[in-house]
mmCIF file of C-alpha atoms and ligand atoms in Angstrom:
data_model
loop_
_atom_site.group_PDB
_atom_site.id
_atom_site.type_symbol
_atom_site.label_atom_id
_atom_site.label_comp_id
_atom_site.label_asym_id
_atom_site.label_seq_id
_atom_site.Cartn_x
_atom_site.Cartn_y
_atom_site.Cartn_z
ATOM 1 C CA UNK A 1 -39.056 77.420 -35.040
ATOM 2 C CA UNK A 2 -41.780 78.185 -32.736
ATOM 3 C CA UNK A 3 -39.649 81.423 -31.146
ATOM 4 C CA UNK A 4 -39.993 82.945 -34.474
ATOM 5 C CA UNK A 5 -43.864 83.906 -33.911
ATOM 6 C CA UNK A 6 -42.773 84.348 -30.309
ATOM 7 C CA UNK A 7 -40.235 87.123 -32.024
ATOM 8 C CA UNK A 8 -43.143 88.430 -34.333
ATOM 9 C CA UNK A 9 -45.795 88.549 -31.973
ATOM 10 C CA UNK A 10 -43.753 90.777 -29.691
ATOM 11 C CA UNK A 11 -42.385 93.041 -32.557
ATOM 12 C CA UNK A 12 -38.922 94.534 -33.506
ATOM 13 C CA UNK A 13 -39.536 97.805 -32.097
ATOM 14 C CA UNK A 14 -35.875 98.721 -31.867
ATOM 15 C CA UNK A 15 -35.754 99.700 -28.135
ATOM 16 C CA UNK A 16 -36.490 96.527 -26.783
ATOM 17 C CA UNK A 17 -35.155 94.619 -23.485
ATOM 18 C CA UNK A 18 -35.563 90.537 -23.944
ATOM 19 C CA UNK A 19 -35.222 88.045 -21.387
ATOM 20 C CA UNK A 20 -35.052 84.611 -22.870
ATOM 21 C CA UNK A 21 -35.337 81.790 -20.250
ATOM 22 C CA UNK A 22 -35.558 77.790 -20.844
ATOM 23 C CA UNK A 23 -32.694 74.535 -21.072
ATOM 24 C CA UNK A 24 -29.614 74.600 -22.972
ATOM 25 C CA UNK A 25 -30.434 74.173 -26.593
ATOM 26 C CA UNK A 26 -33.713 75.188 -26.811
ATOM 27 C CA UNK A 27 -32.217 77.969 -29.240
ATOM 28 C CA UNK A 28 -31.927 81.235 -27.421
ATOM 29 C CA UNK A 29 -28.724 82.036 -28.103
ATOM 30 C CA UNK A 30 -30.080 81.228 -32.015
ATOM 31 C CA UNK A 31 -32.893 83.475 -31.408
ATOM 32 C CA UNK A 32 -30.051 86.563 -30.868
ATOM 33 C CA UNK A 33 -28.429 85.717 -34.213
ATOM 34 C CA UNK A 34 -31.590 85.153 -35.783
ATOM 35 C CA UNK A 35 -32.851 88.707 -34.197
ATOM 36 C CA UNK A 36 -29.593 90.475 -35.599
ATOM 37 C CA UNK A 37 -29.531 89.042 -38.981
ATOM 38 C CA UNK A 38 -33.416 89.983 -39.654
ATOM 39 C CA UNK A 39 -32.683 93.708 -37.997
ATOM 40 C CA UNK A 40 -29.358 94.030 -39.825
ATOM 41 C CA UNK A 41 -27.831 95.038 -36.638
ATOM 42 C CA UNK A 42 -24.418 93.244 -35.403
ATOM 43 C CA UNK A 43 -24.378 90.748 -33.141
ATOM 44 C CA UNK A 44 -22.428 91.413 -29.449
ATOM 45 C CA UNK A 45 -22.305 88.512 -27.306
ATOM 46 C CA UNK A 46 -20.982 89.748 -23.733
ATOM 47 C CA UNK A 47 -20.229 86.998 -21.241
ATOM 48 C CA UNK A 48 -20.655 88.493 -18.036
ATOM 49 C CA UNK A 49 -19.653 85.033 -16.041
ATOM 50 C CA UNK A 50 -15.839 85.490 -17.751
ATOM 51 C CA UNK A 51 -16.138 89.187 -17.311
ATOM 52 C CA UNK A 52 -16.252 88.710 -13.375
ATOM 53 C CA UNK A 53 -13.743 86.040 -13.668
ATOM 54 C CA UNK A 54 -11.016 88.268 -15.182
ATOM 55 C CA UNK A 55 -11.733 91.515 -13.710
ATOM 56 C CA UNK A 56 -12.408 90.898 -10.388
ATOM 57 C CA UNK A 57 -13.172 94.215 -8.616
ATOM 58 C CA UNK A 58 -13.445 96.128 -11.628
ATOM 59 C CA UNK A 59 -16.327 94.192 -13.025
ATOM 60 C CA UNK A 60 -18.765 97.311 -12.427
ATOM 61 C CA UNK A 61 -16.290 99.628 -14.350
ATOM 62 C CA UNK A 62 -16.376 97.322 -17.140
ATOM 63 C CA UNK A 63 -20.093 96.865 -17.105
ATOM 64 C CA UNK A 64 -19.834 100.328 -17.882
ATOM 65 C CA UNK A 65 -17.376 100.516 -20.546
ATOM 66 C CA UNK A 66 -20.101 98.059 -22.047
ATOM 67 C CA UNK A 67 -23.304 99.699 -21.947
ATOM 68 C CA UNK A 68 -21.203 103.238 -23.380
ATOM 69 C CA UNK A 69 -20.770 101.093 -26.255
ATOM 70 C CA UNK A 70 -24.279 99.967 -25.773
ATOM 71 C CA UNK A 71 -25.481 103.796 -26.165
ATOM 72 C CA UNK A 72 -23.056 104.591 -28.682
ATOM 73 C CA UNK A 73 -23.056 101.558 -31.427
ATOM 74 C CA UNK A 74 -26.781 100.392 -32.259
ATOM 75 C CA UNK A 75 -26.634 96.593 -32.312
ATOM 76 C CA UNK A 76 -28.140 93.658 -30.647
ATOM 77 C CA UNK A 77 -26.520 93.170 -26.886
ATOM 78 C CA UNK A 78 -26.842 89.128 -26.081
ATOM 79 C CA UNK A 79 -25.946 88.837 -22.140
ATOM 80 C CA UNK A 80 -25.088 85.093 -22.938
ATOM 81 C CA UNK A 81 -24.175 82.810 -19.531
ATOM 82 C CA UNK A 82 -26.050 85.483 -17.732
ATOM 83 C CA UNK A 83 -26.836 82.684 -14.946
ATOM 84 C CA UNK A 84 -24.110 81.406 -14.432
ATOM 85 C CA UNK A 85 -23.375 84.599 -12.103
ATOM 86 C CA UNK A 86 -25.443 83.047 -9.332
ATOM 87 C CA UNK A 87 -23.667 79.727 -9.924
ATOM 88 C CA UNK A 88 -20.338 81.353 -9.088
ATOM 89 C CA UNK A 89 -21.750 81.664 -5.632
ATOM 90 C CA UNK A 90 -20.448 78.146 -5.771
ATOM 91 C CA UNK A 91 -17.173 78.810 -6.905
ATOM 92 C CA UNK A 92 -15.270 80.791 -4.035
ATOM 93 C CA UNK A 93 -16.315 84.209 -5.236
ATOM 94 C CA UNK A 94 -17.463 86.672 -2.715
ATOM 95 C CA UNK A 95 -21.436 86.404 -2.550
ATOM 96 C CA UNK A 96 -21.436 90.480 -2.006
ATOM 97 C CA UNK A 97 -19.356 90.981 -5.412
ATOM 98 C CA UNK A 98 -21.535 88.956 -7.289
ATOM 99 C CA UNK A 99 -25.212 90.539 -6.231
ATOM 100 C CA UNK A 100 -23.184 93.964 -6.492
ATOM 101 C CA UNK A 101 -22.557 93.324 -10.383
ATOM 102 C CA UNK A 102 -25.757 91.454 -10.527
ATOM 103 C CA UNK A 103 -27.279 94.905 -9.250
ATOM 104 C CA UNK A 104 -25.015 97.009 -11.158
ATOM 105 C CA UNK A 105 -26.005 94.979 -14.607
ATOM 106 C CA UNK A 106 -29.490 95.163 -13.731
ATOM 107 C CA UNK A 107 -29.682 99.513 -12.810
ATOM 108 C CA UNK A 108 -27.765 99.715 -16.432
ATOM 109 C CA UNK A 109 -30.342 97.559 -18.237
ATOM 110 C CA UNK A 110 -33.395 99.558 -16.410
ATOM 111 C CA UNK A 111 -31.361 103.071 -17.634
ATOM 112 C CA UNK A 112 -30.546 102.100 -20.587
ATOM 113 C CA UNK A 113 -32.281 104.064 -23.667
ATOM 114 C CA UNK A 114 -30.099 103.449 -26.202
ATOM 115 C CA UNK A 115 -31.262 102.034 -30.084
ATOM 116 C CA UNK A 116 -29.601 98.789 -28.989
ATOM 117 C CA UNK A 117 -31.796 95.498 -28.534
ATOM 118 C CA UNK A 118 -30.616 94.150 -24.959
ATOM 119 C CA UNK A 119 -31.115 90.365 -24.599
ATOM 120 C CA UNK A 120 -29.959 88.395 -21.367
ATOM 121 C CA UNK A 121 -30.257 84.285 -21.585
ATOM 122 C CA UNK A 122 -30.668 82.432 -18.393
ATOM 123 C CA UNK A 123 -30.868 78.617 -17.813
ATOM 124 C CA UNK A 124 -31.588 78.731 -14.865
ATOM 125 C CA UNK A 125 -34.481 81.425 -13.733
ATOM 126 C CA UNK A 126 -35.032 80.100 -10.362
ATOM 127 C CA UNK A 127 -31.671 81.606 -9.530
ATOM 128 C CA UNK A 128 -32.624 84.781 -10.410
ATOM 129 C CA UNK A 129 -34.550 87.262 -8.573
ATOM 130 C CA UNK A 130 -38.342 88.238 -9.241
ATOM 131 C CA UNK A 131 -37.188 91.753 -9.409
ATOM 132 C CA UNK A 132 -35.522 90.966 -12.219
ATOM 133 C CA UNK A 133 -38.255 90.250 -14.156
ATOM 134 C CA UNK A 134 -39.417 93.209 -13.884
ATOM 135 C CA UNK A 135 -36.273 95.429 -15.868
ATOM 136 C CA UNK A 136 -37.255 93.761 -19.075
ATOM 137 C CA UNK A 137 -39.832 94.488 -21.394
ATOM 138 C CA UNK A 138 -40.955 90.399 -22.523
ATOM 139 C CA UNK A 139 -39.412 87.260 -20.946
ATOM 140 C CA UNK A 140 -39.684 84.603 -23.120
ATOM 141 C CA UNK A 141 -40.191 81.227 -22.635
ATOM 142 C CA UNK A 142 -38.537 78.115 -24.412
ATOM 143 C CA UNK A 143 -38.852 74.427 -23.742
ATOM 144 C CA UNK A 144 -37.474 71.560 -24.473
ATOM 145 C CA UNK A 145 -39.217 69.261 -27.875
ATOM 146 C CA UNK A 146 -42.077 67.426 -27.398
ATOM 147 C CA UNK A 147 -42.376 64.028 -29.722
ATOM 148 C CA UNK A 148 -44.073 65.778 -32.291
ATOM 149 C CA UNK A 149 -41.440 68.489 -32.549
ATOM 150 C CA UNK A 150 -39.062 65.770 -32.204
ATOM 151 C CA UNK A 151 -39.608 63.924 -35.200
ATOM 152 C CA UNK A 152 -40.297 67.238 -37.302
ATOM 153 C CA UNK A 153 -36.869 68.631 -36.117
ATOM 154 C CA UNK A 154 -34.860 64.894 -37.348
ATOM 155 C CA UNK A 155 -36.366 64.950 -40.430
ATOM 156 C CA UNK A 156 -35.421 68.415 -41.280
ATOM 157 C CA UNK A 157 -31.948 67.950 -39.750
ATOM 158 C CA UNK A 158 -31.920 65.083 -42.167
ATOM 159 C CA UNK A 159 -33.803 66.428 -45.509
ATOM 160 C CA UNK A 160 -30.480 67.676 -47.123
ATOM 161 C CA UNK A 161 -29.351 63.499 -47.451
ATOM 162 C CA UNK A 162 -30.371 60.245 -48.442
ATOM 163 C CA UNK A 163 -32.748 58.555 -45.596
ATOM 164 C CA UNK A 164 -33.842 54.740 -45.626
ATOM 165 C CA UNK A 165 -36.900 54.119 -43.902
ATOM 166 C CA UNK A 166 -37.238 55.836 -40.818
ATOM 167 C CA UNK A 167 -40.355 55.686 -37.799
ATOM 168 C CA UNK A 168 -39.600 58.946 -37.045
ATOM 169 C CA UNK A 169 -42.364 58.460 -34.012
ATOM 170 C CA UNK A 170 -40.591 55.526 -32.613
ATOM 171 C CA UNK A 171 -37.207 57.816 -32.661
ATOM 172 C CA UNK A 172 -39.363 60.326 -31.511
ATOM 173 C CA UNK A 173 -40.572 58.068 -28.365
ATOM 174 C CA UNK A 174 -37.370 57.010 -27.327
ATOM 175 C CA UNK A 175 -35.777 60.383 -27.680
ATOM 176 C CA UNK A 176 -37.538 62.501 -25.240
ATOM 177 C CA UNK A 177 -35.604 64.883 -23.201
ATOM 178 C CA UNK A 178 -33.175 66.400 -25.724
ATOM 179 C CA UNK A 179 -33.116 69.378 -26.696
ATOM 180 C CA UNK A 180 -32.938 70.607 -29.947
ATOM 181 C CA UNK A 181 -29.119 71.452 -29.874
ATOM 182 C CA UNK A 182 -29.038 67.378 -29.052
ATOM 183 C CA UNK A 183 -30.849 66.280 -31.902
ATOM 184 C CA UNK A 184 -28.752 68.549 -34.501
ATOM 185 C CA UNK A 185 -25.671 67.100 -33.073
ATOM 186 C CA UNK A 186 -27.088 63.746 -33.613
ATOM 187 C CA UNK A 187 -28.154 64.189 -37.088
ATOM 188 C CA UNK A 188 -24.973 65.774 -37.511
ATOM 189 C CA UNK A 189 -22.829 62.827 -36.372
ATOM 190 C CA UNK A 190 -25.177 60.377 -38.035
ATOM 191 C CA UNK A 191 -24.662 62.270 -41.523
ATOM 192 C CA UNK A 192 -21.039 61.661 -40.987
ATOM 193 C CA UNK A 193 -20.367 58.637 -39.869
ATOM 194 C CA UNK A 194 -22.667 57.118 -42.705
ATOM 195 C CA UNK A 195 -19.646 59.703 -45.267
ATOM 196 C CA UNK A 196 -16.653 58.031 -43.134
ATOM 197 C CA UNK A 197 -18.424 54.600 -43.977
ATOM 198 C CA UNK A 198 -18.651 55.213 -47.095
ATOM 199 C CA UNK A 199 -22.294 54.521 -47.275
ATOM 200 C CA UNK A 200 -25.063 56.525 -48.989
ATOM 201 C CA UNK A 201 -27.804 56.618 -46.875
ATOM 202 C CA UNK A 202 -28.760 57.286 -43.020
ATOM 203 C CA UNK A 203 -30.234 54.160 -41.909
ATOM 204 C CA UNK A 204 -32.818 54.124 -38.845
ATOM 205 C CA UNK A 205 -30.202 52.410 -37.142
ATOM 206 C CA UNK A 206 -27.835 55.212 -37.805
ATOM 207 C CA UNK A 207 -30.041 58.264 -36.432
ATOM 208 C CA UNK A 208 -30.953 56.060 -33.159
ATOM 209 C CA UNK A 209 -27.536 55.484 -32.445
ATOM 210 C CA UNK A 210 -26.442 58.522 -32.729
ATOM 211 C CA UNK A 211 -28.993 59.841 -30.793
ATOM 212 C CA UNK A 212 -28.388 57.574 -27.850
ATOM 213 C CA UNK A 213 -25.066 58.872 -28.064
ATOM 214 C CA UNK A 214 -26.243 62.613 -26.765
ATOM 215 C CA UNK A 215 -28.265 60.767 -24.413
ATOM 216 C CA UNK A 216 -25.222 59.442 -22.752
ATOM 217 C CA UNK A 217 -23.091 62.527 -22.723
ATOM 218 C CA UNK A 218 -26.479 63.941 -20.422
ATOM 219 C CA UNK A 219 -26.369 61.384 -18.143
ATOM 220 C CA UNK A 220 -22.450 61.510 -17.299
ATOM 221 C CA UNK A 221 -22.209 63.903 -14.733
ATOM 222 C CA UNK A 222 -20.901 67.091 -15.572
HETATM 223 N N1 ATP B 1 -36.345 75.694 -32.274
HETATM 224 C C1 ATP B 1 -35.314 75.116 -32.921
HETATM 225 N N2 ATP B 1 -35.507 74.483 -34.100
HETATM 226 C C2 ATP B 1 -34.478 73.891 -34.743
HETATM 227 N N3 ATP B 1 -33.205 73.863 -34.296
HETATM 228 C C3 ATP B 1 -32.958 74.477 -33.138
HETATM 229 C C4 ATP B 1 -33.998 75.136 -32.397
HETATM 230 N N4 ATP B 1 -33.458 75.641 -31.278
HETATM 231 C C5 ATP B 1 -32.152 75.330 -31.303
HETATM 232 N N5 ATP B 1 -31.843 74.638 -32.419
HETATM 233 C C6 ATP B 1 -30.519 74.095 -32.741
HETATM 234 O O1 ATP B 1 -29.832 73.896 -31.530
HETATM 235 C C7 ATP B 1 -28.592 74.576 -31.533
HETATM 236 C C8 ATP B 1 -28.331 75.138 -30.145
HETATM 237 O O2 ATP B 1 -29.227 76.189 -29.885
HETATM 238 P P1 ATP B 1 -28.798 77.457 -29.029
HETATM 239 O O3 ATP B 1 -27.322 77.587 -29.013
HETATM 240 O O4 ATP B 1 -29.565 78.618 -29.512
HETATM 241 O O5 ATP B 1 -29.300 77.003 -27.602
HETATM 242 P P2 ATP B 1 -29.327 77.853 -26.258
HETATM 243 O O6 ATP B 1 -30.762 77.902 -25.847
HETATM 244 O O7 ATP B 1 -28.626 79.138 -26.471
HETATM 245 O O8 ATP B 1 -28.542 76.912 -25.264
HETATM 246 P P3 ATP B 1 -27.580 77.333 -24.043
HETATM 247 O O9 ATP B 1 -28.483 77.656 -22.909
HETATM 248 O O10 ATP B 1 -26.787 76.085 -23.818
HETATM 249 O O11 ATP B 1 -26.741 78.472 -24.487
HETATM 250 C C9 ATP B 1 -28.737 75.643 -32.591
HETATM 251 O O12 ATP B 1 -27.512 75.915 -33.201
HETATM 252 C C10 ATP B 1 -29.703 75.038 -33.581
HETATM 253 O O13 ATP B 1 -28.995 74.280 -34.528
HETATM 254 MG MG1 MG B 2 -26.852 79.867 -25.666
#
């Protein structure tokens, strides 16, 4: 939960423009609902990626339509998939529709003085422009688990069932480079297979299966 001093630390002044950067499941989209739940302010998740997708041409009009509703209903704005804009580059699209949104999205977010919280989520920041640094008022930084945080994470995943004897450090060791979305899925899985099987306890066994498991589905391609 180390994003929750991060969240502190930069204060919940309610005009605020977030940019939360790091690998899938790292917990920024987490950090939104967290950020909404402890304001009290609804939750608005806008996927600009589809938005292109469906409205080709009228993307910017749209855009619009969105930040009205940004001025006019105070809530927390999360610009999920917000990368995968430049990765459409790859997809056909025409490169000058995409930086025109891209520049479109970015003018509103700069102009924009509503009450709303404006977050955009990014994967992948070396896509993105410096300039765009620059609209928001914090970027924020989140990284995949280090061993430590590793084991920590399982044991909380796991705290709500039976456990036999676990070296959560070895786990740890061999689990490196999952993110924290990974290792609740594994726990996850491990809890139920152990209910399928009628057992009563997750076994060490259990967790490191499971957890090789994710590590599989990252190494298939895509
Ligand atoms: N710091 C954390 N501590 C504990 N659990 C976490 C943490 N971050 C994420 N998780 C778990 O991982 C899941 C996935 O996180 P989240 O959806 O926020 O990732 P994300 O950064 O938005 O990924 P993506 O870039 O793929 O959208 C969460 O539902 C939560 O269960
Ligand atoms: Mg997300």
């Amino acid at each position: 939960w180390r994003f929750v001093n991060g969240i502190r630390a930069h204060g919940l002044s309610p005009r605020k423009k977030l940019l939360l950067v790091g690998p899938s499941g790292t917990g920024k989209t987490l950090t939104a609902s967290v950020l909404a739940g402890e304001l009290g302010l609804p939750l608005f998740v806008v996927c600009l990626d589809s938005l292109m997708t469906r409205y080709m041409g009228e993307t910017a009009a749209k855009l619009r339509l969105i930040f009205d509703a940004i001025q006019q209903t105070r809530g927390v704005y999360l610009f999920d998939e917000f990368d995968s804009i430049g990765a459409q580059r790859g997809l056909g699209n025409d490169v000058g529709e995409i930086r025109r949104v891209l520049n479109s999205f970015l003018q509103m977010v700069e102009q924009d003085d509503s009450d709303s919280l404006l977050i955009a989520a990014t994967n992948h920041p070396e896509l993105l422009d410096r300039a765009l640094f620059r609209r928001f008022d914090d970027v924020i930084e989140y990284h995949l688990p280090d061993q430590k945080q590793i084991a920590t994470t399982l044991k909380t995943k796991l705290v709500s069932f039976k456990t036999g004897r676990i070296a959560w450090m070895k786990i740890a060791q061999q689990t490196e480079g999952l993110s924290y979305g990974d290792l609740t899925r594994a726990c996850e899985n491990a809890i139920k297979d152990v209910i399928i099987h009628d057992r009563d306890r997750v076994t060490q066994a259990d967790l490191s299966r499971a957890l090789e498991e994710r590590k599989h589905l990252h190494q298939e391609p895509v």
